[in-house]
Amino acid sequence: MSNAETNIDKAPIIGLTGMRWPDGNKNDMFTMDKTQVHYIEAVQRSGGIPIILPVLEIFNSDTVRRQVSLVDAILIQGGIDITPSFYGEEPLPELDITCKKTDEFILEVIKVARERKMPILGICKGMQLINVAFGGTIYQDLKYAGLDSKSHRQSEDTITDTFHSINVEKNSLLAKLIPNKEKLNVNSYHHQAVKDLGRDLRIDAKADDGIIEAISFDGNAQWILGVQFHPEQLIRKDDEFKALFSEFVKQANLFKCK
Ligand code: MN
């Protein structure tokens, strides 16, 4: 048992945002709320207590504020494509399925978490949603970045293996979490990517083809990290990325004790 597990009564509560998921083969029926188990495991193995914040059908700022007030940090998991209207674009042909309700809800969660200055970790689509919340934009498909649509999508059954390298920016949050590594090997399972960076964000890492692979909040007021890869899968095989979750949970604890 780790120290974190022995101090269970004092462990910070991590809120994982849910996501609406199509019911069976009816793509327009978003009646399920899904969470990938490896995010839950990653939080627990790092000493946090995970709880799920389901996407609400009906909400306003007060409802979301009440939900978010129950947790010490927000983890935004990956998912389907982002509704382009949230970054001011019309759908392009290569856009895959989207769920407006999910995006609307998570953007509100991020807004509330920013007001409260809570730690936020966004993974894959979670990183892209952080970018949109800060006014940034998204490539609806890698094709629109001049790349092969499949160039960042390894097969799902190899997701615990690395797929491409990333170049880490000096002095970035990611560089502090995994020190002395200019290059890191990561997995990749996305066909969308960050286009224009949101205000007050900085780039922490890029792939060799220029695709943004990690972003963070540019300032000391709040701990916000977004990664395009899937550390919750990599840590199942290798400890290199465990620091992302352990620092996130540590930040949640600092927020809790404020
Ligand atoms: Mn990638």
Short mmCIF file of C-alpha atoms and ligand atoms in Angstrom, two decimals:
data_model
loop_
_atom_site.label_atom_id
_atom_site.label_comp_id
_atom_site.label_asym_id
_atom_site.label_seq_id
_atom_site.Cartn_x
_atom_site.Cartn_y
_atom_site.Cartn_z
CA MET A 1 0.00 0.00 0.00
CA SER A 2 1.33 3.43 -0.89
CA ASN A 3 1.25 6.39 1.47
CA ALA A 4 -1.51 7.91 -0.59
CA GLU A 5 -3.73 4.91 0.03
CA THR A 6 -3.08 4.88 3.76
CA ASN A 7 -4.21 8.53 3.99
CA ILE A 8 -7.48 7.79 2.28
CA ASP A 9 -9.58 10.08 4.49
CA LYS A 10 -7.49 13.05 3.43
CA ALA A 11 -7.11 12.12 -0.24
CA PRO A 12 -8.23 14.81 -2.72
CA ILE A 13 -11.36 14.20 -4.77
CA ILE A 14 -10.83 14.26 -8.53
CA GLY A 15 -13.86 14.99 -10.71
CA LEU A 16 -13.77 13.23 -14.09
CA THR A 17 -16.04 14.82 -16.65
CA GLY A 18 -18.32 12.27 -18.27
CA MET A 19 -19.30 12.21 -21.92
CA ARG A 20 -22.47 11.41 -23.74
CA TRP A 21 -22.11 8.35 -25.91
CA PRO A 22 -24.30 7.04 -28.71
CA ASP A 23 -26.75 4.36 -27.68
CA GLY A 24 -25.89 1.23 -29.67
CA ASN A 25 -25.84 1.92 -33.38
CA LYS A 26 -28.15 4.92 -33.22
CA ASN A 27 -25.57 7.68 -33.59
CA ASP A 28 -27.99 10.48 -32.86
CA MET A 29 -29.16 8.98 -29.53
CA PHE A 30 -26.68 10.20 -26.95
CA THR A 31 -28.32 8.48 -24.00
CA MET A 32 -25.26 6.86 -22.38
CA ASP A 33 -22.64 8.61 -20.20
CA LYS A 34 -19.27 6.94 -20.59
CA THR A 35 -15.97 6.98 -18.68
CA GLN A 36 -12.86 5.08 -19.71
CA VAL A 37 -11.65 2.96 -16.78
CA HIS A 38 -7.94 3.74 -17.18
CA TYR A 39 -8.48 7.40 -16.18
CA ILE A 40 -10.14 6.18 -12.99
CA GLU A 41 -7.23 3.80 -12.30
CA ALA A 42 -4.62 6.48 -13.02
CA VAL A 43 -6.26 8.83 -10.48
CA GLN A 44 -6.50 6.11 -7.84
CA ARG A 45 -2.94 4.87 -8.35
CA SER A 46 -1.80 8.47 -7.81
CA GLY A 47 -3.64 8.83 -4.50
CA GLY A 48 -6.81 10.63 -5.62
CA ILE A 49 -10.41 9.57 -5.13
CA PRO A 50 -12.16 9.64 -8.50
CA ILE A 51 -15.77 10.68 -8.90
CA ILE A 52 -17.62 11.20 -12.16
CA LEU A 53 -19.34 14.47 -13.07
CA PRO A 54 -21.98 13.33 -15.54
CA VAL A 55 -22.93 15.58 -18.44
CA LEU A 56 -26.13 17.31 -17.41
CA GLU A 57 -29.05 17.55 -19.80
CA ILE A 58 -30.31 20.71 -18.12
CA PHE A 59 -27.89 23.04 -16.41
CA ASN A 60 -26.94 26.61 -15.73
CA SER A 61 -23.80 28.09 -14.15
CA ASP A 62 -25.17 27.53 -10.63
CA THR A 63 -25.81 23.82 -11.23
CA VAL A 64 -22.33 23.27 -12.61
CA ARG A 65 -20.78 25.39 -9.83
CA ARG A 66 -22.46 23.18 -7.23
CA GLN A 67 -21.27 19.99 -8.98
CA VAL A 68 -17.71 21.29 -9.32
CA SER A 69 -17.66 22.50 -5.69
CA LEU A 70 -17.67 18.84 -4.61
CA VAL A 71 -14.24 18.12 -6.10
CA ASP A 72 -10.66 19.38 -5.72
CA ALA A 73 -9.57 19.09 -9.37
CA ILE A 74 -10.96 18.36 -12.82
CA LEU A 75 -9.82 15.62 -15.20
CA ILE A 76 -11.21 15.89 -18.71
CA GLN A 77 -11.03 12.60 -20.57
CA GLY A 78 -10.76 12.01 -24.31
CA GLY A 79 -13.74 11.49 -26.57
CA ILE A 80 -15.39 12.15 -29.90
CA ASP A 81 -14.93 15.28 -32.04
CA ILE A 82 -15.62 18.79 -30.73
CA THR A 83 -18.68 20.63 -32.07
CA PRO A 84 -17.02 23.22 -34.38
CA SER A 85 -19.52 26.00 -33.57
CA PHE A 86 -17.77 26.36 -30.17
CA TYR A 87 -14.71 27.69 -31.98
CA GLY A 88 -16.65 29.54 -34.68
CA GLU A 89 -16.48 27.08 -37.58
CA GLU A 90 -18.98 25.24 -39.72
CA PRO A 91 -18.58 21.42 -39.95
CA LEU A 92 -16.14 20.30 -42.68
CA PRO A 93 -16.44 16.97 -44.57
CA GLU A 94 -13.83 15.12 -42.46
CA LEU A 95 -15.54 15.94 -39.14
CA ASP A 96 -16.62 12.80 -37.27
CA ILE A 97 -19.60 12.54 -34.86
CA THR A 98 -20.00 15.23 -32.21
CA CYS A 99 -22.18 15.76 -29.13
CA LYS A 100 -23.07 19.39 -28.52
CA LYS A 101 -24.45 18.74 -25.02
CA THR A 102 -21.18 17.15 -23.86
CA ASP A 103 -19.07 20.01 -25.21
CA GLU A 104 -21.38 22.70 -23.81
CA PHE A 105 -21.26 21.06 -20.37
CA ILE A 106 -17.50 20.51 -20.24
CA LEU A 107 -16.79 24.07 -21.43
CA GLU A 108 -18.95 25.27 -18.52
CA VAL A 109 -17.04 22.99 -16.11
CA ILE A 110 -13.75 24.50 -17.35
CA LYS A 111 -15.18 28.02 -16.93
CA VAL A 112 -16.17 27.31 -13.32
CA ALA A 113 -12.86 25.56 -12.60
CA ARG A 114 -11.02 28.63 -13.92
CA GLU A 115 -13.04 30.95 -11.66
CA ARG A 116 -12.17 28.71 -8.71
CA LYS A 117 -8.52 28.39 -9.86
CA MET A 118 -8.73 24.60 -9.62
CA PRO A 119 -6.14 22.24 -11.13
CA ILE A 120 -7.25 20.93 -14.54
CA LEU A 121 -5.78 18.02 -16.50
CA GLY A 122 -7.11 17.53 -20.02
CA ILE A 123 -6.26 14.45 -22.07
CA CYS A 124 -6.66 14.18 -25.86
CA LYS A 125 -10.03 15.83 -26.56
CA GLY A 126 -9.75 17.16 -23.00
CA MET A 127 -6.69 19.19 -24.05
CA GLN A 128 -8.51 20.43 -27.16
CA LEU A 129 -11.50 21.52 -25.06
CA ILE A 130 -9.18 23.49 -22.73
CA ASN A 131 -7.83 25.24 -25.83
CA VAL A 132 -11.36 26.06 -27.04
CA ALA A 133 -12.33 27.29 -23.55
CA PHE A 134 -9.44 29.78 -23.78
CA GLY A 135 -10.59 30.96 -27.23
CA GLY A 136 -8.43 28.68 -29.38
CA THR A 137 -9.39 26.71 -32.49
CA ILE A 138 -9.15 23.10 -33.70
CA TYR A 139 -8.21 21.33 -36.93
CA GLN A 140 -11.37 19.35 -37.67
CA ASP A 141 -9.09 16.70 -39.17
CA LEU A 142 -5.31 16.42 -39.60
CA LYS A 143 -5.96 16.65 -43.36
CA TYR A 144 -6.71 20.36 -42.84
CA ALA A 145 -3.25 20.71 -41.29
CA GLY A 146 -1.80 19.25 -44.49
CA LEU A 147 -1.20 15.84 -42.93
CA ASP A 148 -2.50 12.34 -43.41
CA SER A 149 -5.74 11.90 -41.42
CA LYS A 150 -4.40 8.67 -39.92
CA SER A 151 -0.87 9.89 -39.17
CA HIS A 152 -1.59 10.29 -35.42
CA ARG A 153 -3.84 7.30 -34.98
CA GLN A 154 -2.22 4.04 -33.94
CA SER A 155 -4.38 0.95 -33.65
CA GLU A 156 -6.40 0.84 -30.44
CA ASP A 157 -4.94 -2.51 -29.34
CA THR A 158 -1.40 -1.03 -29.21
CA ILE A 159 -2.41 2.06 -27.21
CA THR A 160 -0.11 1.21 -24.26
CA ASP A 161 2.86 1.38 -26.70
CA THR A 162 4.51 4.57 -27.96
CA PHE A 163 3.85 5.71 -31.54
CA HIS A 164 5.67 9.00 -32.21
CA SER A 165 8.06 11.35 -30.44
CA ILE A 166 7.39 14.86 -29.17
CA ASN A 167 9.78 17.76 -28.64
CA VAL A 168 9.43 19.25 -25.18
CA GLU A 169 9.73 23.04 -24.76
CA LYS A 170 12.37 24.11 -22.26
CA ASN A 171 10.99 25.46 -18.96
CA SER A 172 7.46 24.32 -19.79
CA LEU A 173 5.24 22.60 -17.23
CA LEU A 174 5.74 19.28 -19.03
CA ALA A 175 9.53 19.77 -18.91
CA LYS A 176 9.30 20.34 -15.16
CA LEU A 177 7.21 17.19 -14.66
CA ILE A 178 9.54 14.98 -16.71
CA PRO A 179 12.90 16.73 -16.40
CA ASN A 180 15.95 16.49 -18.68
CA LYS A 181 14.13 15.02 -21.66
CA GLU A 182 14.06 17.10 -24.85
CA LYS A 183 12.27 14.28 -26.64
CA LEU A 184 9.64 11.93 -25.27
CA ASN A 185 7.94 9.00 -26.92
CA VAL A 186 4.16 9.00 -26.67
CA ASN A 187 1.15 7.13 -27.95
CA SER A 188 -1.32 8.80 -30.31
CA TYR A 189 -5.01 8.30 -30.99
CA HIS A 190 -6.46 11.45 -32.52
CA HIS A 191 -7.49 12.86 -35.90
CA GLN A 192 -8.18 16.39 -34.65
CA ALA A 193 -5.56 18.78 -33.23
CA VAL A 194 -5.09 22.24 -31.75
CA LYS A 195 -4.88 24.89 -34.53
CA ASP A 196 -4.69 28.41 -33.03
CA LEU A 197 -3.61 28.42 -29.40
CA GLY A 198 -6.01 29.96 -26.87
CA ARG A 199 -5.14 33.13 -24.91
CA ASP A 200 -2.93 32.69 -21.83
CA LEU A 201 -1.87 29.21 -22.92
CA ARG A 202 1.59 28.07 -23.92
CA ILE A 203 2.84 25.19 -26.03
CA ASP A 204 4.67 22.57 -23.96
CA ALA A 205 5.42 20.10 -26.74
CA LYS A 206 5.04 19.52 -30.47
CA ALA A 207 5.46 16.47 -32.70
CA ASP A 208 8.04 16.62 -35.51
CA ASP A 209 5.24 17.44 -37.99
CA GLY A 210 4.31 20.55 -35.94
CA ILE A 211 1.19 19.14 -34.28
CA ILE A 212 0.73 20.53 -30.76
CA GLU A 213 1.02 17.66 -28.26
CA ALA A 214 0.95 19.46 -24.89
CA ILE A 215 -0.24 22.84 -23.61
CA SER A 216 -0.32 24.53 -20.22
CA PHE A 217 -1.56 27.67 -18.53
CA ASP A 218 1.00 30.43 -18.87
CA GLY A 219 1.21 31.73 -15.32
CA ASN A 220 1.38 30.73 -11.69
CA ALA A 221 -2.23 31.45 -10.78
CA GLN A 222 -3.51 28.03 -11.75
CA TRP A 223 -2.24 24.55 -12.66
CA ILE A 224 -3.61 23.56 -16.06
CA LEU A 225 -2.06 20.90 -18.27
CA GLY A 226 -3.35 19.44 -21.50
CA VAL A 227 -1.77 16.53 -23.35
CA GLN A 228 -2.76 15.19 -26.76
CA PHE A 229 -1.43 11.70 -25.97
CA HIS A 230 -2.78 9.17 -23.46
CA PRO A 231 -0.61 8.92 -20.31
CA GLU A 232 -3.36 6.92 -18.56
CA GLN A 233 -2.57 4.13 -21.05
CA LEU A 234 1.24 4.54 -21.12
CA ILE A 235 1.52 4.22 -17.32
CA ARG A 236 0.00 0.75 -17.52
CA LYS A 237 3.32 -0.39 -19.03
CA ASP A 238 5.91 2.21 -18.08
CA ASP A 239 6.27 4.66 -15.18
CA GLU A 240 7.69 7.57 -17.21
CA PHE A 241 4.41 9.51 -17.34
CA LYS A 242 3.24 8.72 -13.81
CA ALA A 243 4.53 12.14 -12.73
CA LEU A 244 1.70 13.83 -14.68
CA PHE A 245 -0.92 12.19 -12.50
CA SER A 246 1.01 12.34 -9.23
CA GLU A 247 1.63 16.09 -9.64
CA PHE A 248 -2.00 16.64 -10.69
CA VAL A 249 -3.23 14.86 -7.55
CA LYS A 250 -0.67 16.80 -5.48
CA GLN A 251 -2.03 20.05 -6.93
CA ALA A 252 -5.56 18.88 -6.11
CA ASN A 253 -4.41 18.38 -2.54
CA LEU A 254 -2.90 21.88 -2.41
CA PHE A 255 -6.18 23.30 -3.74
CA LYS A 256 -8.13 21.31 -1.14
CA CYS A 257 -5.97 22.67 1.70
CA LYS A 258 -6.25 26.33 0.60
MN MN B 1 -0.17 12.64 -31.70
#
